[in-house]
Tab-separated table of C-alpha atoms and ligand atoms in Angstrom:
chain	number	residue	atom	x	y	z
A	1	MET	CA	122.911	90.393	130.676
A	2	PRO	CA	121.913	89.769	134.296
A	3	THR	CA	124.091	87.178	135.994
A	4	SER	CA	120.898	85.464	137.205
A	5	ALA	CA	120.496	84.082	133.679
A	6	ARG	CA	123.764	82.139	133.841
A	7	PRO	CA	123.212	78.430	134.483
A	8	PRO	CA	125.428	77.465	137.430
A	9	ALA	CA	125.705	73.876	136.185
A	10	ARG	CA	125.888	74.875	132.473
A	11	ASP	CA	122.944	72.596	131.887
A	12	VAL	CA	119.883	73.733	129.907
A	13	VAL	CA	116.357	72.414	129.410
A	14	VAL	CA	114.695	73.784	126.288
A	15	VAL	CA	110.918	73.467	126.315
A	16	GLY	CA	109.761	73.192	122.709
A	17	GLY	CA	111.476	71.377	119.853
A	18	GLY	CA	110.447	73.498	116.904
A	19	ILE	CA	113.097	75.092	114.739
A	20	VAL	CA	113.742	77.843	117.307
A	21	GLY	CA	114.051	75.457	120.263
A	22	LEU	CA	116.320	73.086	118.382
A	23	ALA	CA	118.506	75.911	117.093
A	24	VAL	CA	118.957	77.088	120.688
A	25	ALA	CA	119.696	73.520	121.816
A	26	TRP	CA	122.205	72.871	119.053
A	27	ARG	CA	124.101	76.117	119.612
A	28	ALA	CA	124.175	75.448	123.360
A	29	ALA	CA	125.345	71.850	122.861
A	30	ALA	CA	127.987	72.975	120.375
A	31	ALA	CA	129.217	75.439	123.016
A	32	GLY	CA	129.732	72.565	125.444
A	33	LEU	CA	126.543	72.765	127.497
A	34	THR	CA	124.426	69.732	128.315
A	35	VAL	CA	120.976	70.204	126.861
A	36	THR	CA	117.625	68.456	127.043
A	37	VAL	CA	114.790	69.390	124.694
A	38	LEU	CA	111.267	68.534	125.837
A	39	ASP	CA	108.603	68.225	123.178
A	40	PRO	CA	105.981	65.516	122.663
A	41	ALA	CA	106.118	66.034	118.884
A	42	PRO	CA	109.254	67.954	117.882
A	43	GLY	CA	108.764	70.056	114.779
A	44	ASP	CA	105.015	69.477	114.588
A	45	GLY	CA	103.987	73.010	115.521
A	46	ALA	CA	104.394	76.168	113.464
A	47	SER	CA	107.676	74.815	112.037
A	48	ARG	CA	105.737	72.108	110.216
A	49	ALA	CA	103.663	74.609	108.266
A	50	ALA	CA	106.470	77.099	107.594
A	51	ALA	CA	107.391	77.655	103.963
A	52	GLY	CA	110.953	78.730	104.755
A	53	MET	CA	111.123	82.186	103.195
A	54	LEU	CA	114.016	84.107	104.772
A	55	ALA	CA	112.315	87.234	103.555
A	56	ALA	CA	113.654	90.120	105.585
A	57	VAL	CA	112.831	92.658	102.886
A	58	ASN	CA	109.534	91.281	101.661
A	59	GLU	CA	108.167	90.867	105.191
A	60	ALA	CA	108.908	94.526	106.051
A	61	ASP	CA	105.676	96.283	106.904
A	62	PHE	CA	104.499	99.717	107.990
A	63	GLY	CA	104.966	100.379	111.710
A	64	GLU	CA	107.388	97.448	112.103
A	65	ARG	CA	110.788	99.024	111.701
A	66	ASP	CA	112.299	97.222	114.700
A	67	LEU	CA	111.092	93.918	113.290
A	68	ALA	CA	112.566	94.772	109.876
A	69	ARG	CA	115.950	95.505	111.511
A	70	LEU	CA	115.765	92.250	113.433
A	71	ASN	CA	114.817	90.282	110.328
A	72	LEU	CA	117.720	91.789	108.368
A	73	ALA	CA	120.196	90.908	111.115
A	74	ALA	CA	118.713	87.404	111.216
A	75	ALA	CA	118.897	86.900	107.459
A	76	ALA	CA	122.605	87.742	107.544
A	77	ARG	CA	123.153	84.796	109.927
A	78	TRP	CA	121.528	82.153	107.763
A	79	PRO	CA	124.369	81.340	105.318
A	80	SER	CA	126.873	80.590	108.079
A	81	PHE	CA	124.217	78.881	110.217
A	82	ALA	CA	123.240	76.611	107.307
A	83	ALA	CA	126.881	75.811	106.521
A	84	GLY	CA	127.664	75.045	110.175
A	85	LEU	CA	124.542	72.936	110.530
A	86	ALA	CA	125.338	70.978	107.369
A	87	ALA	CA	128.860	70.292	108.636
A	88	ALA	CA	127.641	69.295	112.093
A	89	SER	CA	124.796	67.087	110.917
A	90	GLY	CA	126.234	65.582	107.754
A	91	ARG	CA	123.076	66.664	105.905
A	92	ASP	CA	122.620	69.211	103.156
A	93	VAL	CA	120.951	72.434	104.269
A	94	PRO	CA	120.647	74.174	100.889
A	95	LEU	CA	119.577	77.788	100.594
A	96	LEU	CA	117.542	78.968	97.631
A	97	ARG	CA	119.488	81.997	96.435
A	98	ALA	CA	117.569	83.047	93.317
A	99	GLY	CA	115.885	85.892	95.209
A	100	SER	CA	112.215	86.675	95.309
A	101	LEU	CA	109.818	88.311	92.927
A	102	ALA	CA	106.992	90.402	94.321
A	103	VAL	CA	104.189	90.512	91.813
A	104	ALA	CA	100.946	92.448	91.526
A	105	TYR	CA	97.919	90.914	89.860
A	106	ASP	CA	95.929	94.042	89.031
A	107	ALA	CA	96.311	97.822	89.148
A	108	ASP	CA	95.207	98.059	92.790
A	109	ASP	CA	97.706	95.359	93.723
A	110	LEU	CA	100.400	97.335	91.911
A	111	ALA	CA	99.533	100.391	93.997
A	112	LEU	CA	100.022	98.249	97.127
A	113	LEU	CA	103.326	96.967	95.797
A	114	ARG	CA	104.558	100.505	95.095
A	115	ARG	CA	103.665	101.549	98.656
A	116	ALA	CA	105.795	98.651	99.909
A	117	LEU	CA	108.671	99.648	97.593
A	118	ALA	CA	108.503	103.217	98.888
A	119	LEU	CA	108.777	101.839	102.422
A	120	HIS	CA	111.804	99.788	101.382
A	121	ARG	CA	113.455	102.928	99.978
A	122	ALA	CA	112.734	104.901	103.142
A	123	TRP	CA	114.266	102.146	105.274
A	124	GLY	CA	117.223	101.474	102.981
A	125	LEU	CA	116.039	97.971	102.001
A	126	ALA	CA	117.175	96.696	98.610
A	127	SER	CA	114.308	96.095	96.174
A	128	GLU	CA	113.679	97.247	92.633
A	129	GLU	CA	110.540	97.663	90.553
A	130	ILE	CA	110.640	95.825	87.234
A	131	SER	CA	108.068	95.393	84.490
A	132	ALA	CA	105.803	92.361	84.346
A	133	ALA	CA	107.569	91.372	81.119
A	134	ASP	CA	110.954	91.532	82.843
A	135	ALA	CA	109.576	89.465	85.739
A	136	ARG	CA	108.418	86.826	83.245
A	137	ARG	CA	111.831	86.814	81.573
A	138	ARG	CA	113.391	86.074	84.964
A	139	GLU	CA	110.691	83.564	85.913
A	140	PRO	CA	108.971	82.070	82.847
A	141	TYR	CA	106.381	80.288	84.982
A	142	LEU	CA	104.709	83.567	85.976
A	143	GLY	CA	101.249	84.029	84.495
A	144	PRO	CA	100.438	86.385	81.600
A	145	ARG	CA	98.096	88.704	83.520
A	146	LEU	CA	100.304	90.659	85.898
A	147	ALA	CA	100.179	94.415	86.442
A	148	GLY	CA	103.744	94.794	87.671
A	149	ALA	CA	106.530	93.331	89.746
A	150	ALA	CA	109.606	93.951	91.847
A	151	VAL	CA	112.710	91.938	92.539
A	152	VAL	CA	114.446	91.390	95.850
A	153	GLU	CA	117.773	89.821	94.952
A	154	GLY	CA	118.898	89.206	98.499
A	155	ASP	CA	115.970	87.215	99.896
A	156	LEU	CA	116.835	83.576	100.624
A	157	ALA	CA	114.714	80.520	101.369
A	158	VAL	CA	115.333	77.198	103.110
A	159	ASP	CA	113.399	73.967	103.577
A	160	PRO	CA	112.350	74.235	107.253
A	161	ARG	CA	111.695	70.514	107.602
A	162	GLY	CA	115.120	69.696	106.210
A	163	ALA	CA	116.718	72.226	108.568
A	164	HIS	CA	114.766	70.791	111.500
A	165	ALA	CA	115.866	67.244	110.659
A	166	ALA	CA	119.459	68.476	110.401
A	167	LEU	CA	119.173	70.076	113.847
A	168	VAL	CA	117.938	66.788	115.344
A	169	ALA	CA	120.861	65.010	113.691
A	170	ALA	CA	123.360	67.659	114.820
A	171	LEU	CA	122.178	67.332	118.423
A	172	ASP	CA	122.646	63.604	118.134
A	173	VAL	CA	126.137	64.020	116.742
A	174	ALA	CA	126.983	66.493	119.499
A	175	ARG	CA	126.001	63.860	122.024
A	176	GLY	CA	127.418	60.868	120.171
A	177	ALA	CA	124.532	58.567	121.127
A	178	PRO	CA	121.252	57.361	119.608
A	179	LEU	CA	118.272	59.694	119.674
A	180	GLY	CA	116.338	59.459	122.932
A	181	ALA	CA	119.036	57.734	125.005
A	182	PRO	CA	119.635	59.351	128.421
A	183	LEU	CA	122.376	61.938	128.762
A	184	ASP	CA	125.456	60.606	130.471
A	185	GLY	CA	126.749	63.958	131.639
A	186	ALA	CA	128.838	64.635	128.538
A	187	ALA	CA	128.297	67.786	126.548
A	188	GLY	CA	125.582	67.467	123.951
A	189	GLY	CA	121.851	67.380	123.531
A	190	THR	CA	118.996	64.956	123.747
A	191	VAL	CA	115.386	65.239	122.650
A	192	VAL	CA	112.828	63.828	125.095
A	193	ARG	CA	109.428	63.250	123.495
A	194	GLN	CA	107.367	64.364	126.456
A	195	GLY	CA	105.408	67.524	127.118
A	196	ALA	CA	106.436	69.952	129.847
A	197	VAL	CA	103.687	70.419	132.427
A	198	ARG	CA	105.263	72.477	135.217
A	199	LEU	CA	108.215	74.694	136.030
A	200	GLU	CA	109.726	74.098	139.492
A	201	ARG	CA	111.162	76.958	141.505
A	202	SER	CA	113.616	76.906	144.388
A	203	PRO	CA	112.733	78.644	147.685
A	204	THR	CA	114.545	81.713	146.328
A	205	GLY	CA	112.260	81.789	143.264
A	206	ARG	CA	114.763	80.546	140.717
A	207	VAL	CA	113.413	78.201	138.053
A	208	VAL	CA	115.412	75.018	138.655
A	209	ALA	CA	113.570	72.193	136.895
A	210	VAL	CA	110.880	71.221	134.424
A	211	HIS	CA	108.415	68.400	135.108
A	212	ASP	CA	107.157	66.471	132.117
A	213	ASP	CA	103.879	64.661	131.533
A	214	ALA	CA	105.473	61.302	132.328
A	215	GLY	CA	106.300	62.568	135.829
A	216	THR	CA	110.020	63.029	135.189
A	217	ARG	CA	111.822	65.971	136.771
A	218	HIS	CA	114.423	67.586	134.527
A	219	ALA	CA	116.785	69.635	136.676
A	220	ALA	CA	118.197	72.619	134.839
A	221	GLY	CA	120.740	75.331	135.405
A	222	ALA	CA	118.511	77.347	133.093
A	223	VAL	CA	115.225	76.738	131.339
A	224	VAL	CA	114.551	78.174	127.888
A	225	LEU	CA	110.931	78.433	126.790
A	226	ALA	CA	110.718	77.923	123.035
A	227	THR	CA	107.075	76.973	123.104
A	228	GLY	CA	104.339	77.812	120.642
A	229	ALA	CA	101.192	79.822	121.045
A	230	THR	CA	99.347	77.353	123.266
A	231	ALA	CA	101.915	75.970	125.685
A	232	THR	CA	103.593	79.235	126.651
A	233	GLY	CA	100.867	80.674	128.887
A	234	ALA	CA	100.058	77.348	130.568
A	235	LEU	CA	103.610	76.916	131.872
A	236	LEU	CA	103.685	80.367	133.446
A	237	ASP	CA	101.005	79.688	136.064
A	238	GLY	CA	102.501	80.680	139.394
A	239	LEU	CA	104.940	83.138	137.805
A	240	PRO	CA	102.859	86.344	137.665
A	241	GLN	CA	105.992	88.469	137.218
A	242	VAL	CA	106.659	86.793	133.855
A	243	ARG	CA	104.405	88.088	131.093
A	244	LEU	CA	104.996	86.544	127.700
A	245	PRO	CA	101.865	87.469	125.771
A	246	VAL	CA	101.719	85.145	122.790
A	247	ARG	CA	98.533	84.419	120.902
A	248	PRO	CA	97.769	81.974	118.085
A	249	VAL	CA	97.372	83.310	114.554
A	250	LYS	CA	96.356	80.411	112.400
A	251	GLY	CA	97.726	79.813	108.944
A	252	ILE	CA	97.288	77.077	106.357
A	253	THR	CA	100.053	76.154	103.935
A	254	LEU	CA	99.825	73.725	101.042
A	255	ARG	CA	102.526	71.439	99.695
A	256	LEU	CA	102.436	70.505	96.067
A	257	ASP	CA	104.561	68.123	94.073
A	258	ALA	CA	105.268	69.969	90.838
A	259	GLY	CA	107.214	67.072	89.378
A	260	PRO	CA	109.800	67.890	86.717
A	261	GLY	CA	107.343	70.023	84.707
A	262	LEU	CA	107.237	73.200	86.786
A	263	ALA	CA	110.805	74.271	87.459
A	264	LEU	CA	109.971	77.461	89.342
A	265	GLU	CA	113.210	79.050	90.565
A	266	HIS	CA	112.165	82.128	92.525
A	267	VAL	CA	110.070	82.693	95.594
A	268	VAL	CA	106.982	84.428	94.215
A	269	ARG	CA	105.063	86.689	96.557
A	270	GLY	CA	102.089	88.554	95.367
A	271	THR	CA	98.810	90.195	96.019
A	272	VAL	CA	95.785	89.097	94.083
A	273	GLN	CA	92.943	91.599	94.408
A	274	GLY	CA	94.350	92.629	97.774
A	275	ARG	CA	94.944	89.116	99.128
A	276	PRO	CA	98.558	88.146	99.890
A	277	VAL	CA	99.853	84.795	98.695
A	278	TYR	CA	103.285	83.237	98.255
A	279	VAL	CA	104.668	80.345	96.247
A	280	VAL	CA	107.988	78.903	97.444
A	281	PRO	CA	109.887	76.347	95.330
A	282	ARG	CA	112.588	73.927	96.366
A	283	ALA	CA	115.342	72.508	94.190
A	284	ALA	CA	114.365	69.335	92.302
A	285	GLY	CA	114.538	66.186	94.417
A	286	THR	CA	114.628	68.122	97.688
A	287	GLY	CA	111.943	69.137	100.113
A	288	ALA	CA	111.111	67.033	103.123
A	289	GLY	CA	107.347	67.222	102.602
A	290	ALA	CA	105.013	64.426	101.583
A	291	GLY	CA	105.577	63.082	98.073
A	292	SER	CA	109.361	63.190	98.279
A	293	GLY	CA	111.299	61.152	95.737
A	294	PRO	CA	113.810	61.672	92.951
A	295	ASN	CA	111.341	63.436	90.619
A	296	HIS	CA	109.652	65.320	93.395
A	297	ARG	CA	109.801	69.099	93.237
A	298	GLU	CA	108.191	70.654	96.264
A	299	ILE	CA	106.284	73.890	96.049
A	300	VAL	CA	104.762	75.462	99.138
A	301	VAL	CA	101.798	77.787	98.792
A	302	GLY	CA	100.856	79.983	101.727
A	303	ALA	CA	99.359	81.203	103.807
A	304	THR	CA	96.060	82.099	105.335
A	305	THR	CA	96.096	84.405	108.375
A	306	GLU	CA	93.366	84.152	110.962
A	307	GLU	CA	93.051	85.215	114.572
A	308	ARG	CA	92.073	81.814	115.868
A	309	PRO	CA	93.513	78.892	117.826
A	310	ASP	CA	95.560	75.977	116.586
A	311	ASP	CA	92.530	73.789	115.824
A	312	ARG	CA	94.390	71.936	113.049
A	313	ARG	CA	91.372	72.224	110.766
A	314	ALA	CA	91.964	72.988	107.098
A	315	GLU	CA	88.867	74.898	106.062
A	316	ALA	CA	87.944	74.277	102.433
A	317	GLY	CA	87.495	78.002	101.839
A	318	GLY	CA	91.053	78.783	102.938
A	319	VAL	CA	92.530	76.016	100.786
A	320	PHE	CA	90.420	77.115	97.817
A	321	ALA	CA	91.496	80.756	98.168
A	322	LEU	CA	95.183	79.838	98.345
A	323	LEU	CA	94.995	77.684	95.229
A	324	ARG	CA	92.913	80.251	93.338
A	325	ASP	CA	95.325	83.086	94.117
A	326	ALA	CA	98.487	81.026	93.606
A	327	ARG	CA	97.329	79.868	90.154
A	328	ALA	CA	96.557	83.469	89.207
A	329	LEU	CA	100.286	84.157	89.634
A	330	VAL	CA	101.740	80.777	88.589
A	331	PRO	CA	99.178	79.027	86.368
A	332	GLY	CA	101.339	75.903	86.037
A	333	ILE	CA	100.450	74.777	89.536
A	334	ASP	CA	97.206	73.481	88.019
A	335	GLU	CA	99.219	70.462	86.900
A	336	ALA	CA	100.922	69.889	90.252
A	337	ALA	CA	99.735	67.299	92.762
A	338	LEU	CA	98.399	68.598	96.050
A	339	VAL	CA	100.172	66.371	98.555
A	340	GLU	CA	99.667	68.087	101.904
A	341	VAL	CA	97.500	70.660	103.632
A	342	THR	CA	99.020	71.915	106.886
A	343	PRO	CA	97.048	74.077	109.316
A	344	ARG	CA	99.032	75.398	112.289
A	345	ALA	CA	99.117	78.502	114.480
A	346	ARG	CA	101.893	81.069	114.461
A	347	PRO	CA	102.881	82.293	117.951
A	348	VAL	CA	102.388	86.072	117.759
A	349	THR	CA	103.063	88.876	120.271
A	350	PRO	CA	101.176	92.189	120.565
A	351	ASP	CA	103.943	94.093	118.721
A	352	ASN	CA	104.907	91.240	116.333
A	353	LEU	CA	108.430	91.174	117.812
A	354	PRO	CA	109.553	87.961	119.512
A	355	LEU	CA	110.458	87.678	123.187
A	356	VAL	CA	114.105	86.621	123.450
A	357	GLY	CA	116.335	86.548	126.515
A	358	PRO	CA	116.144	86.457	130.316
A	359	THR	CA	112.695	86.874	131.857
A	360	ALA	CA	111.798	88.360	135.242
A	361	ALA	CA	112.143	84.881	136.801
A	362	PRO	CA	115.773	83.938	137.496
A	363	GLY	CA	116.770	80.839	135.569
A	364	LEU	CA	114.026	81.260	132.966
A	365	LEU	CA	114.735	82.560	129.464
A	366	ALA	CA	112.317	83.134	126.617
A	367	ALA	CA	112.648	82.349	122.921
A	368	VAL	CA	108.988	82.677	121.960
A	369	GLY	CA	106.572	84.698	119.860
A	370	HIS	CA	108.369	84.596	116.520
A	371	GLY	CA	105.135	84.933	114.598
A	372	ARG	CA	105.603	84.926	110.819
A	373	ASN	CA	109.396	84.782	111.085
A	374	GLY	CA	110.333	81.765	113.192
A	375	VAL	CA	112.541	80.104	110.601
A	376	LEU	CA	114.234	83.363	109.641
A	377	LEU	CA	114.861	84.340	113.270
A	378	ALA	CA	115.990	80.927	114.584
A	379	PRO	CA	119.776	81.380	114.163
A	380	LEU	CA	119.848	84.892	115.610
A	381	THR	CA	117.596	83.841	118.481
A	382	ALA	CA	119.854	80.873	119.202
A	383	ASP	CA	122.941	83.091	119.319
A	384	ALA	CA	121.186	85.615	121.565
A	385	VAL	CA	119.999	82.939	123.990
A	386	LEU	CA	123.438	81.332	124.058
A	387	ALA	CA	124.998	84.722	124.800
A	388	ALA	CA	122.549	85.170	127.699
A	389	LEU	CA	123.164	81.647	129.012
A	390	THR	CA	126.906	82.068	129.001
A	391	ASP	CA	126.853	85.756	129.896
A	392	LEU	CA	128.873	86.535	126.792
A	393	THR	CA	128.303	89.061	124.088
A	394	ASP	CA	128.193	87.597	120.624
A	395	PRO	CA	131.718	88.008	119.211
A	396	THR	CA	130.604	87.592	115.593
A	397	ASP	CA	128.419	90.664	115.421
A	398	PRO	CA	128.139	92.774	118.537
A	399	GLY	CA	126.834	95.770	116.561
A	400	PRO	CA	123.664	95.666	114.434
A	401	ALA	CA	122.394	92.361	115.803
A	402	ALA	CA	122.754	93.472	119.416
A	403	ALA	CA	120.921	96.711	118.642
A	404	ALA	CA	118.153	94.821	116.825
A	405	LEU	CA	117.814	92.308	119.640
A	406	ALA	CA	117.241	95.072	122.188
A	407	ALA	CA	113.676	95.303	120.844
A	408	THR	CA	113.007	91.678	121.798
A	409	ASP	CA	113.526	92.108	125.557
A	410	PRO	CA	110.980	89.810	127.267
A	411	LEU	CA	110.608	92.355	130.093
A	412	ARG	CA	108.931	94.887	127.816
A	413	PHE	CA	105.390	93.683	128.501
A	414	ALA	CA	105.995	92.967	132.169
A	415	THR	CA	107.174	96.510	132.803
A	416	ARG	CA	104.880	98.434	130.467
A	417	GLY	CA	101.765	96.414	131.237
A	418	ALA	CA	100.756	96.235	127.597
A	419	PRO	CA	97.668	94.174	126.838
A	420	ALA	CA	98.133	90.509	126.079
N	501	LIG	N1	106.255	83.468	107.059
N	501	LIG	C1	105.068	83.630	106.338
N	501	LIG	C2	103.853	83.263	107.050
N	501	LIG	O1	103.831	83.212	108.264
N	501	LIG	O2	102.871	83.040	106.415
């Protein structure tokens, strides 16, 4: 890593308090750095809509081999990340370990599923075709009209809101002071609920501070951008050498309270007449969405995908289509209560790979553009950013993860001039 990325004062400002930004902040604080996170509404961007599938295999798609490698390396980090976060925060960060079932509604959907399984075989990803009857034996809540299925035993899932809340708590614990109190110079992290409006550079061009919308200057040895689709470009005015092309791709997710009656155990992903849909359960009594309570059983249905901005509108047609397709796979959701509709934009890059690491501006690092995989990629991104901040290689896994992370170099668009 270039030495320019090393913060001379070992003091970091993270812009953006979604799950990626907070994971970076927590890992940095745990490593002894002082950290400030700037976000007017931490966790209210893409993280709020995320279902929490850690679906390295099921997200693998044609033409995205580098992303599949990255996702696999990231998935391997989640068990230890969740355990460390639970210990640091004093909160449970449970992983759903039942695996996922990929299901096909009709014969054309089965053809699509078999194409995906052939891709998995070619790339050495573990998945196995099973009959619809076998899928129903594993998951009795699947509907009667399925053309076929596959199982991915290794796919995990997590409640992103629970993980985000644990990260806030872990930062607090690292600092040993109430949330929002000013840092006193000790190692740890604080979350400041203000938006970043400007990056300040020294006469030599190094990014040395972030100004927030309350007029406060946050001096930083290094600044990490962990912003979403909208804020990233705005902060880069005046830094033409830094190109971080991230665009919004809107998605709507739904949260249902299934109550005790629909004890779905597996992540169910499917295509219904060519349309993708997923249904993600949580363990009974867990799930930090609306409707929580002892008998609450959260189920997340997702997600629409549209090339449009983060307008926070939940179009009736999108909600209707999600419910229609989800009930084709899991008819029991008819009885569940719809408790939340969450429209947000995913931050997506031109090649669907995130931008992670030092940028062309000294003192400025990127952790942006995680697209469909922000929750999955958060721990690996945090470790990569920490390694860049401290100029260390990651001692836990210098091999596959380092190779996978090479594809996320933020300089790739600056040097190749690819379209934004
Ligand atoms: N991670 C799935 C989605 O973005 O819809």
